[in-house]
Coordinates of C-alpha atoms in Angstrom, one line a residue:
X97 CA 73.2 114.1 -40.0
X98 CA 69.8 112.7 -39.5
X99 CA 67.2 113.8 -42.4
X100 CA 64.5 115.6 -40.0
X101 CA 61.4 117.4 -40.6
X102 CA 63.0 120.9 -41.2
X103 CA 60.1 123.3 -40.4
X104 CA 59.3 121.2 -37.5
X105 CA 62.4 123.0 -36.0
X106 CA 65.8 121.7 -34.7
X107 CA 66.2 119.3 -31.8
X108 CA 69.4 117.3 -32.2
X109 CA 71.7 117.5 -29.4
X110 CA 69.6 119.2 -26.6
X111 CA 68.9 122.2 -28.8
X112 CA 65.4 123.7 -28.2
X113 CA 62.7 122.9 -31.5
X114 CA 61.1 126.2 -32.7
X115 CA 57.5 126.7 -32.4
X116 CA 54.7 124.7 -34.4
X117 CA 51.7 126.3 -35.6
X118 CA 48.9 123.8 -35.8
X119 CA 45.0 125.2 -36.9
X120 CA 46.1 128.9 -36.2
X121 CA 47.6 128.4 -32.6
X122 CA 51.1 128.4 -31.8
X123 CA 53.4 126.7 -29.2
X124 CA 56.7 125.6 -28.1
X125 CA 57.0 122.0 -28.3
X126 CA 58.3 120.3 -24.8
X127 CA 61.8 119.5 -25.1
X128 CA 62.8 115.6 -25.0
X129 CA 66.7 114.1 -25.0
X130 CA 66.1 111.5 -27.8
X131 CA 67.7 109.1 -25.4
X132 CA 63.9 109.3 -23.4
X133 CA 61.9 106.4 -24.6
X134 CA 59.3 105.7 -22.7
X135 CA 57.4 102.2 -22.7
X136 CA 55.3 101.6 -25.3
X137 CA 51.3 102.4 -24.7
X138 CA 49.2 99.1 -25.0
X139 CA 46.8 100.3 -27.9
X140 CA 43.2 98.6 -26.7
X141 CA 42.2 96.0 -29.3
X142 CA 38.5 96.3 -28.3
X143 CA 38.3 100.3 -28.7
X144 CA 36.8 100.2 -24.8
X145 CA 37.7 104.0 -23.9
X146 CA 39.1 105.6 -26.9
X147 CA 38.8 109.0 -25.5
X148 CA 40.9 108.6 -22.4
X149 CA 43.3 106.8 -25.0
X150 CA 43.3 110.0 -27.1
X151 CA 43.8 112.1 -24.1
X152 CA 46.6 109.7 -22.7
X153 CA 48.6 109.4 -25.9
X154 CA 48.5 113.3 -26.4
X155 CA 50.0 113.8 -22.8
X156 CA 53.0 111.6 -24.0
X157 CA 53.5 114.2 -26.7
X158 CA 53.6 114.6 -30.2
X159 CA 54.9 111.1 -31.1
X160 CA 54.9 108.2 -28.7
X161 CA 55.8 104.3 -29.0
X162 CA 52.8 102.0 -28.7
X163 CA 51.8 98.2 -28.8
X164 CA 49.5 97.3 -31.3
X165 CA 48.7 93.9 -31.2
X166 CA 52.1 93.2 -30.3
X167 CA 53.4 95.1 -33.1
X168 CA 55.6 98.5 -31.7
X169 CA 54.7 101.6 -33.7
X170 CA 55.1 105.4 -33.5
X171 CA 51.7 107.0 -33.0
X172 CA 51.5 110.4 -33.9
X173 CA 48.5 112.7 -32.3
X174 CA 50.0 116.2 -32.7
X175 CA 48.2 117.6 -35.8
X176 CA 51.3 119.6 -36.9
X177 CA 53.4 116.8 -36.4
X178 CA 51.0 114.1 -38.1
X179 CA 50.5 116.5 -41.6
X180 CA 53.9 116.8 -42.1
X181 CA 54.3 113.6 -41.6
X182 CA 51.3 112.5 -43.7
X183 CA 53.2 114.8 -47.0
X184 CA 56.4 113.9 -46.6
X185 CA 58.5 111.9 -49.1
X186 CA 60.5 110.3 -46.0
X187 CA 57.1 108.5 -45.0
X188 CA 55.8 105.6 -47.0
X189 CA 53.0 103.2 -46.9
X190 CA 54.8 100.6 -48.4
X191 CA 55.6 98.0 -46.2
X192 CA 57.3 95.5 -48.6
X193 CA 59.7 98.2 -49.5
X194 CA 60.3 100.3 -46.4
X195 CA 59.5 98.2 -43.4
X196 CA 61.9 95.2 -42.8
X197 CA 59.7 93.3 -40.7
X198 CA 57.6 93.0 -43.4
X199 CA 57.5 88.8 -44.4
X200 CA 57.5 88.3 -40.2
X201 CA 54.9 91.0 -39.5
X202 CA 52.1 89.7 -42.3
X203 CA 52.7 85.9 -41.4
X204 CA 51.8 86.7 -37.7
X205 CA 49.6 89.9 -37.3
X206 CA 46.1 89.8 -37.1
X207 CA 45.8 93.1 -39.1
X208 CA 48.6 91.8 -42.0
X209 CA 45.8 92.6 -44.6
X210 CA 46.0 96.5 -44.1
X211 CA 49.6 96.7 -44.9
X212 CA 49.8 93.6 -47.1
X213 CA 47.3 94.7 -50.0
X214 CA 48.6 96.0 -53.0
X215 CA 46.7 98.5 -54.0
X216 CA 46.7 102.7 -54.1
X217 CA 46.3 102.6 -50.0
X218 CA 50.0 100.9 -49.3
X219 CA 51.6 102.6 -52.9
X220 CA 54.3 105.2 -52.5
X221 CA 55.6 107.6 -55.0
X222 CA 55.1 106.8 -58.5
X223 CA 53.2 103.6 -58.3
X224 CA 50.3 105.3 -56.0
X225 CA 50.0 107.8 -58.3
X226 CA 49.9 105.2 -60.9
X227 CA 46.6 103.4 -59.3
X228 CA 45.7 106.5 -57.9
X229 CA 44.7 108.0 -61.2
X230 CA 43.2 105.2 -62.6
X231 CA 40.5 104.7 -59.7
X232 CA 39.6 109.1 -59.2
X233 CA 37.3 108.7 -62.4
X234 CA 34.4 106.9 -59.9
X235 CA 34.7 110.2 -57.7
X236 CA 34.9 112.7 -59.8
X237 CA 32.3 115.5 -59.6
X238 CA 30.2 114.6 -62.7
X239 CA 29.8 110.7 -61.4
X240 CA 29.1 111.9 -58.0
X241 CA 26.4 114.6 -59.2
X242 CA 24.9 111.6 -61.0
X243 CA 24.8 109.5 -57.4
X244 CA 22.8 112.0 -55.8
X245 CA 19.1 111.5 -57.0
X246 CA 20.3 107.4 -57.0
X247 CA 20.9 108.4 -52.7
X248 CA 18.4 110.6 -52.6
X249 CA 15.7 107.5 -53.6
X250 CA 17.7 105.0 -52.0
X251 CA 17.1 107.1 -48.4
X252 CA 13.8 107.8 -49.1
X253 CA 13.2 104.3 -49.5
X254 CA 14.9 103.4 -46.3
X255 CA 12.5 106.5 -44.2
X256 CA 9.6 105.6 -45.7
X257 CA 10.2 101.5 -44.0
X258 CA 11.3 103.2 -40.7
X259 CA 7.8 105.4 -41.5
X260 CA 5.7 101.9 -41.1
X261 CA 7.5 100.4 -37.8
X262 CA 4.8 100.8 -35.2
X263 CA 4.6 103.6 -32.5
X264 CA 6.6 102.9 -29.6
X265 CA 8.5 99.9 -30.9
X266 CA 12.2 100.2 -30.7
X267 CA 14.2 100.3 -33.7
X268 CA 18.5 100.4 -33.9
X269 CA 19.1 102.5 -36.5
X270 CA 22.4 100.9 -37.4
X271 CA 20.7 97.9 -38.4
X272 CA 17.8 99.9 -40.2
X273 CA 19.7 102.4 -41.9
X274 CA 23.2 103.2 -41.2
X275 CA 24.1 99.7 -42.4
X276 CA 22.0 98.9 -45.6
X277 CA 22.5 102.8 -47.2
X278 CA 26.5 102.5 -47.7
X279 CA 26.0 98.6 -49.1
X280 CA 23.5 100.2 -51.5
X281 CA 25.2 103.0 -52.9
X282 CA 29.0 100.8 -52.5
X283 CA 26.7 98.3 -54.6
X284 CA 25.6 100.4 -57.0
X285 CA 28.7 102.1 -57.8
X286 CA 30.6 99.1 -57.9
X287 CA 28.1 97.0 -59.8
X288 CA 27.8 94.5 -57.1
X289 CA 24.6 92.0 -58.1
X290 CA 22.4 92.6 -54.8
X291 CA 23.1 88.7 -54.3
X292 CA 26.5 89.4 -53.6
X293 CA 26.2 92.3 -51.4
X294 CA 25.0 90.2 -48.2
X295 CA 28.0 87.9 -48.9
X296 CA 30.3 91.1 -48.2
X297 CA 28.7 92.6 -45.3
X298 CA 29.9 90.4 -42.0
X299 CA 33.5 89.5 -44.0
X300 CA 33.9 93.5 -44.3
X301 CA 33.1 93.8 -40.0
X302 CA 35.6 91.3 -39.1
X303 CA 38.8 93.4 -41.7
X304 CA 38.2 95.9 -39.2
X305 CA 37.8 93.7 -36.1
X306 CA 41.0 94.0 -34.3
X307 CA 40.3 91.0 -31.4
X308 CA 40.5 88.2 -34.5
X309 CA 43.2 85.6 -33.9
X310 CA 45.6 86.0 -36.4
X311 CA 43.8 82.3 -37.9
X312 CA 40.3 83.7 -37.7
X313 CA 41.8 86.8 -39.4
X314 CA 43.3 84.7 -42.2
X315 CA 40.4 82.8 -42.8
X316 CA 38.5 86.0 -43.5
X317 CA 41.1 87.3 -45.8
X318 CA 40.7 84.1 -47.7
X319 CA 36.5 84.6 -47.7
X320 CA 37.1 88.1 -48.8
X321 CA 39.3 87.5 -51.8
X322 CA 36.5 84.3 -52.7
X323 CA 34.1 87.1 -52.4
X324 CA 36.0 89.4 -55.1
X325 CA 37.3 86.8 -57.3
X326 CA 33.0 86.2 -57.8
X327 CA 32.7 89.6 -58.4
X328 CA 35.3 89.9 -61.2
X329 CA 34.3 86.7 -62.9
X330 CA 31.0 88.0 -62.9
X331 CA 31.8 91.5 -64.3
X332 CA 33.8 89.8 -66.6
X333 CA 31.4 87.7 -67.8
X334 CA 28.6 90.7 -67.8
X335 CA 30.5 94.2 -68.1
X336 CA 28.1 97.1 -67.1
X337 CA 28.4 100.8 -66.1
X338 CA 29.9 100.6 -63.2
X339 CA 33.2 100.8 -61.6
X340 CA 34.5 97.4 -61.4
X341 CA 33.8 96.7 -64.9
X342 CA 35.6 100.1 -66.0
X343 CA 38.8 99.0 -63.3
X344 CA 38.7 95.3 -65.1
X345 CA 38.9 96.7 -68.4
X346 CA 42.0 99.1 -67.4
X347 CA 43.5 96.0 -66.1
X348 CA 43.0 93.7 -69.3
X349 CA 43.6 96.4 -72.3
X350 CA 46.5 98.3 -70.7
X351 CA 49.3 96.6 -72.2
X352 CA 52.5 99.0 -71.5
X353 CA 52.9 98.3 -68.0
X354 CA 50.4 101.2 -67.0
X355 CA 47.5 99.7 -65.4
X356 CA 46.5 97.3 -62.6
X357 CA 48.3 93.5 -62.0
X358 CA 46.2 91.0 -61.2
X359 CA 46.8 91.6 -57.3
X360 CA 46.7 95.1 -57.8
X361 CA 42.8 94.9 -59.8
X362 CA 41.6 92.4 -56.5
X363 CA 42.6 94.7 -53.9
X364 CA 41.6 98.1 -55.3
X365 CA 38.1 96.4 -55.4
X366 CA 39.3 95.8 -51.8
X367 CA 39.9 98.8 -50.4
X368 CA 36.7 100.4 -52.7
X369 CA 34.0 97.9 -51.0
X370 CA 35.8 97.9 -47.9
X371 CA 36.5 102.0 -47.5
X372 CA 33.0 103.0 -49.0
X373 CA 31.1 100.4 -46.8
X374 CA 32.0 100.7 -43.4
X375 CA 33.1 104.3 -42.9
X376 CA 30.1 105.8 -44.2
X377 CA 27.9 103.5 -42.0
X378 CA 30.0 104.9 -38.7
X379 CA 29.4 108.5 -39.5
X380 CA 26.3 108.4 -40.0
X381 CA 26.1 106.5 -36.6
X382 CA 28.2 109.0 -34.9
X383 CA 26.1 111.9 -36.6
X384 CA 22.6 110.1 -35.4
X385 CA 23.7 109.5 -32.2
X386 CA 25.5 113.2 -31.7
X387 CA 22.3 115.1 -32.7
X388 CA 19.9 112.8 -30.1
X389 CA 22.5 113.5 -27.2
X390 CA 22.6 117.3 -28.0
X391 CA 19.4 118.7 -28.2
X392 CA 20.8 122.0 -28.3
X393 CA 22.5 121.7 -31.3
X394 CA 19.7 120.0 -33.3
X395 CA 18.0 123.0 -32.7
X396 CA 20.2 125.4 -34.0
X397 CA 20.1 123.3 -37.7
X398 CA 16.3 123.8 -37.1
X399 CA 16.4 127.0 -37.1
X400 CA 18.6 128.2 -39.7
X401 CA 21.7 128.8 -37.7
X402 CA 23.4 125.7 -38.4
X403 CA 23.4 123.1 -42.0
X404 CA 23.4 119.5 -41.9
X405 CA 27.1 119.7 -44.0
X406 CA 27.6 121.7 -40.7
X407 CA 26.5 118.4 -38.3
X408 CA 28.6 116.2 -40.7
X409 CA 31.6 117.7 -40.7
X410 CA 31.8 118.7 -36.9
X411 CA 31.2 114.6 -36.5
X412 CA 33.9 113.5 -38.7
X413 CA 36.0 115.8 -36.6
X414 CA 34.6 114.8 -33.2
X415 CA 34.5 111.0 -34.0
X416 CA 35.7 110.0 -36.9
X417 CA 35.0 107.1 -38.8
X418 CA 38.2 105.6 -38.6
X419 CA 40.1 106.5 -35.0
X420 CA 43.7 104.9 -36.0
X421 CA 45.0 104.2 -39.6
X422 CA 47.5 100.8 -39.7
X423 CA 50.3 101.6 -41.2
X424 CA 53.4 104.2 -42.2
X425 CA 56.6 103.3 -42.9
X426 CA 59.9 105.8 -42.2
X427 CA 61.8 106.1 -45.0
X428 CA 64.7 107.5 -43.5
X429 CA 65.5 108.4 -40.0
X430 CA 62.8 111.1 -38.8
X431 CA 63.5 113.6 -36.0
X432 CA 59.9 115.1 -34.4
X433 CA 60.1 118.3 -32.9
X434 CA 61.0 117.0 -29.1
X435 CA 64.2 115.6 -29.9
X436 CA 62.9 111.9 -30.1
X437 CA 64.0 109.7 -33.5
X438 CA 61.4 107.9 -35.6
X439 CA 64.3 105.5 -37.1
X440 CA 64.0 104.3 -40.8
X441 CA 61.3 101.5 -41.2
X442 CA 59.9 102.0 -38.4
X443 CA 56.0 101.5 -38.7
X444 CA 53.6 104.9 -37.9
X445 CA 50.4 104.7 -36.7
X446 CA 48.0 107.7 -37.6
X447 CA 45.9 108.4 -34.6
X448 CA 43.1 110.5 -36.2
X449 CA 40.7 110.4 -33.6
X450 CA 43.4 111.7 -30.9
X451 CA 44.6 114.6 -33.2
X452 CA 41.3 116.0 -34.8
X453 CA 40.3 116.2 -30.6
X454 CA 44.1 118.2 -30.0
X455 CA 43.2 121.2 -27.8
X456 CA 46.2 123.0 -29.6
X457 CA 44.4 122.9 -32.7
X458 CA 40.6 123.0 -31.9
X459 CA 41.2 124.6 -28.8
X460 CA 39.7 124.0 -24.8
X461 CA 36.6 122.9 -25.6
X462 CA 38.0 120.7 -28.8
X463 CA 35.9 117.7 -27.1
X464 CA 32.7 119.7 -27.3
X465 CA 30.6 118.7 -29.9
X466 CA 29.6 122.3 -31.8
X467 CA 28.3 122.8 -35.0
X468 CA 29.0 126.3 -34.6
X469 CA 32.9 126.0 -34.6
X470 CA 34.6 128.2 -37.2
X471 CA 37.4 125.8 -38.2
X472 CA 35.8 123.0 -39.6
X473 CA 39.6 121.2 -40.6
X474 CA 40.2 117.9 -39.7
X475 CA 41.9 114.5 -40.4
X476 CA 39.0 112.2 -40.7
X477 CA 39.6 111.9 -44.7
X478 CA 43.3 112.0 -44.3
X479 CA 45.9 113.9 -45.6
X480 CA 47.4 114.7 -48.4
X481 CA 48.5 112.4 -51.2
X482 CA 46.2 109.7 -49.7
X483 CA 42.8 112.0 -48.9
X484 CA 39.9 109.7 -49.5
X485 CA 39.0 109.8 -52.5
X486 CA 35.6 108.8 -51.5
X487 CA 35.0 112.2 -49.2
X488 CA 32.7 113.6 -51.4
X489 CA 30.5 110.9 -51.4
X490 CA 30.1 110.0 -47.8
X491 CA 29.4 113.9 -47.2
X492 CA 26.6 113.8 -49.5
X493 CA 24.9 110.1 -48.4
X494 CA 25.6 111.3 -44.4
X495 CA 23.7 114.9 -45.3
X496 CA 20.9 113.4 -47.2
X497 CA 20.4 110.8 -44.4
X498 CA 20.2 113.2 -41.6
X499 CA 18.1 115.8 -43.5
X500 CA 14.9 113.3 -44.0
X501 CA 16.0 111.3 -41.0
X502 CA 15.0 114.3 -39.2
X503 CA 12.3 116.1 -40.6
X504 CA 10.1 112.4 -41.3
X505 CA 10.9 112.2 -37.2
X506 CA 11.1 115.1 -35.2
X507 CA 10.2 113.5 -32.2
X508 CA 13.0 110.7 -32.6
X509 CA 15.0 109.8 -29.0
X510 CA 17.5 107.3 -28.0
X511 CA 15.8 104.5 -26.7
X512 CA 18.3 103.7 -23.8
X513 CA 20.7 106.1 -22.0
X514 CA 23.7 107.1 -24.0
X515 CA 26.6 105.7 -21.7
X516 CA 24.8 102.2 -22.5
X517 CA 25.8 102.5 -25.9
X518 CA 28.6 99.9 -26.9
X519 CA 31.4 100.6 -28.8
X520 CA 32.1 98.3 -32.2
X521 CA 35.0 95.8 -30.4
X522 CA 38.0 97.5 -32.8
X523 CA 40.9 100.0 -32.5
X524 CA 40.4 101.2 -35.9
X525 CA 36.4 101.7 -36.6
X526 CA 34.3 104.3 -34.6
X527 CA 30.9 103.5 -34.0
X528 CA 28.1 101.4 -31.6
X529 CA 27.3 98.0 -31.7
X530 CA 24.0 99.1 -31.8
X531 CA 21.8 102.3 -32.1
X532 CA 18.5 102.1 -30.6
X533 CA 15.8 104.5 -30.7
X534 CA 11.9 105.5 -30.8
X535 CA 11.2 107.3 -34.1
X536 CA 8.2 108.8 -32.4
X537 CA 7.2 110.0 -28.8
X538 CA 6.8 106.8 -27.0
X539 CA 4.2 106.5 -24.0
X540 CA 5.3 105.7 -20.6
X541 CA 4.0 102.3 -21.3
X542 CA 6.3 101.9 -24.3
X543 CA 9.3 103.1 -22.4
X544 CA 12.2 100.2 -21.9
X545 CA 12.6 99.3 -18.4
X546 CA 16.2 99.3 -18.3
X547 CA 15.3 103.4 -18.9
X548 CA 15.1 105.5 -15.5

């Protein structure tokens, strides 16, 4: 017999699952034959329409098979589905032991990096908790408590230049703000010389840019590890208080086999720079741009009904940062609730962004954006074993820069119309190219004249 997902219910030969209780609601999950496979759904490289792909993958149920780049995958939108997935010992993230694809896959996909690192993000069982425990110290509570008057200066700073920008002129605040407040505080944590933190910035875009070639991908894997090798020479040469001098030191006076490889030390700095930088700076896009366009609920933070921790979780859960999470690997053989198989080493594509929207869990209006909503749960930090260890921090920058953002500019619109806004060209990332806006009232004079 196939191992399966007990509580999920039974569905081998044509026998009815039982039901799944998913964020307080319960159904009965449609009955599939596992013979019924459909054709896999084309995952959009460029992130065009992501929710009418959220709302298309969901209709194929829990689990489907889709394309990603020419790689086939299992994505998983059913909440339920995806956390028991997400906890379970018969799911791994390691490719090089559970996927046998693996040496093909890396030497030909343009997103090989995100399952060929070695670091706590593709370790499974004892070797993540291994890594795992030796990078929590940067999050903990006390190191994060002593981040918050470092964010606190580092956003006023950033206000106070959006302050001296002329009436009427338009500013993108993802250029302004969004962009240079997680490259700060990543910097500063990490101990990144503020020479070196340009030098990451476009390298980090084009990890996450899913229409590379799979050359123009490997040539920015190579300019990202030239990038980190810098950094640990430097930090080498100059130790400080900061995180990549405390992960160099694990890796060069652990000598029982306990801490970090060589490999292992350049791609936790990889997934730190990477994970702190551009997630943060899409949330607070998403948050910016979700207050403008809902006046409504702006107004209930104004007036004491709602917080901004209020705005920045209902963002996360309405658009989060990251929308699909390359890769999973099945174990063993996986039967889902609807009768269908995930076979062992078969690759599993988290599909955040189509699960935190699952009516089933958030209910009819889960597309509405409400800062109101009782059940603030979501997926947008993960689950489980691998929840971000960075969650606390992005809150807290996201907060503090929609709090002054805010009061310093009460008057603040978008400066075009919102369905001119272009999506970031990626299946992974969430946010705009761009975010345009007065801070101030502008004058009809001032007004764009692509603007009705």
């Amino acid at each position: 017999m196939n191992p399966r997902l007990d509580h999920l219910g039974d569905s081998a030969a044509g026998k009815p699952s039982g039901p799944i209780r998913s964020g307080g609601v319960t159904r009965q999950p449609v009955q599939v034959q596992a013979s019924s496979q459909p054709l896999p759904f084309v995952i959009d490289p460029t992130g065009a329409d992501r929710h009418a792909e959220y709302r298309a993958l969901r209709a194929r149920g829990p689990a489907t098979p889709v394309d990603i780049l020419g790689l086939r995958a299992w994505a998983v939108s059913d909440p339920a589905v995806l956390k028991t997935l997400l906890t379970s010992p018969g799911v791994s993230k390691d490719g090089r032991a559970h996927y046998p694809d693996f040496q093909r896959t890396t030497s030909t996909w343009p997103l090989a990096l995100w399952i060929e690192v070695q670091s706590m993000l593709t370790a499974y069982g004892a070797d993540h908790r291994r890594l795992r425990r030796m990078v929590a110290p940067a999050f903990g509570a006390r190191r994060i408590a002593k981040l918050k008057p470092v964010i606190e200066s580092m956003v006023g700073g950033l206000v106070d230049d959006l302050a001296a920008v002329p009436g009427g002129q338009v500013v993108d605040l993802r250029e302004r703000l969004a962009f240079p407040l997680p490259i700060a505080v990543i910097g500063h944590l990490m101990g990144v010389p503020e020479d070196q933190r340009d030098g990451f910035r476009q390298i980090v875009d084009r990890v996450f840019d899913s229409t590379l070639t799979p050359e123009q991908a490997q040539a920015n894997v190579v300019r990202l590890y030239e990038r980190i090798d810098q950094l640990i020479a430097t930090k080498r040469d100059n130790p400080g208080d900061d995180m990549t001098s405390f992960l160099i030191a694990a890796r060069d006076e652990e000598s029982d086999g306990a801490g970090f490889t060589d490999q292992e030390l350049r791609d936790t700095l990889v997934l730190m720079i990477n994970a702190g930088y551009e997630t943060t700076v899409n949330v607070i896009d998403q948050a910016v741009f979700a207050m403008l366009t809902s006046p409504e609920q702006l107004h209930l933070v104004r007036t004491g009904q709602a917080t901004w921790d209020d705005v920045v979780e209902e963002t996360l859960r309405l658009e989060p940062a990251i929308k699909y999470l390359p890769m999973r690997f099945a174990v063993t053989d996986v039967e889902l609730p609807d009768g269908q198989v995930i076979s062992a080493g078969d690759p599993i594509l988290a599909a955040y962004g189509a699960a935190n929207r699952h009516p089933d869990w958030h209910g009819p209006d889960a597309d509405t954006f409400d800062v109101t909503r009782r059940a603030k749960d979501h997926l947008a930090f993960g689950y489980g074993v691998h929840f971000c260890l960075g969650a606390p921090l992005a809150r807290l920058e996201v907060a503090e820069v929609l709090r002054r953002l805010f009061e310093r500019f009460p008057g603040m619109s978008l400066a075009v119309p919102a369905a001119a806004l272009r999506p970031i060209p990626t299946l992974i990332s969430n946010g705009h190219q761009e975010l345009p806006v007065y801070l101030r009232e502008p004058g009809p004079a001032s007004r764009s004249p692509r603007e009705p």
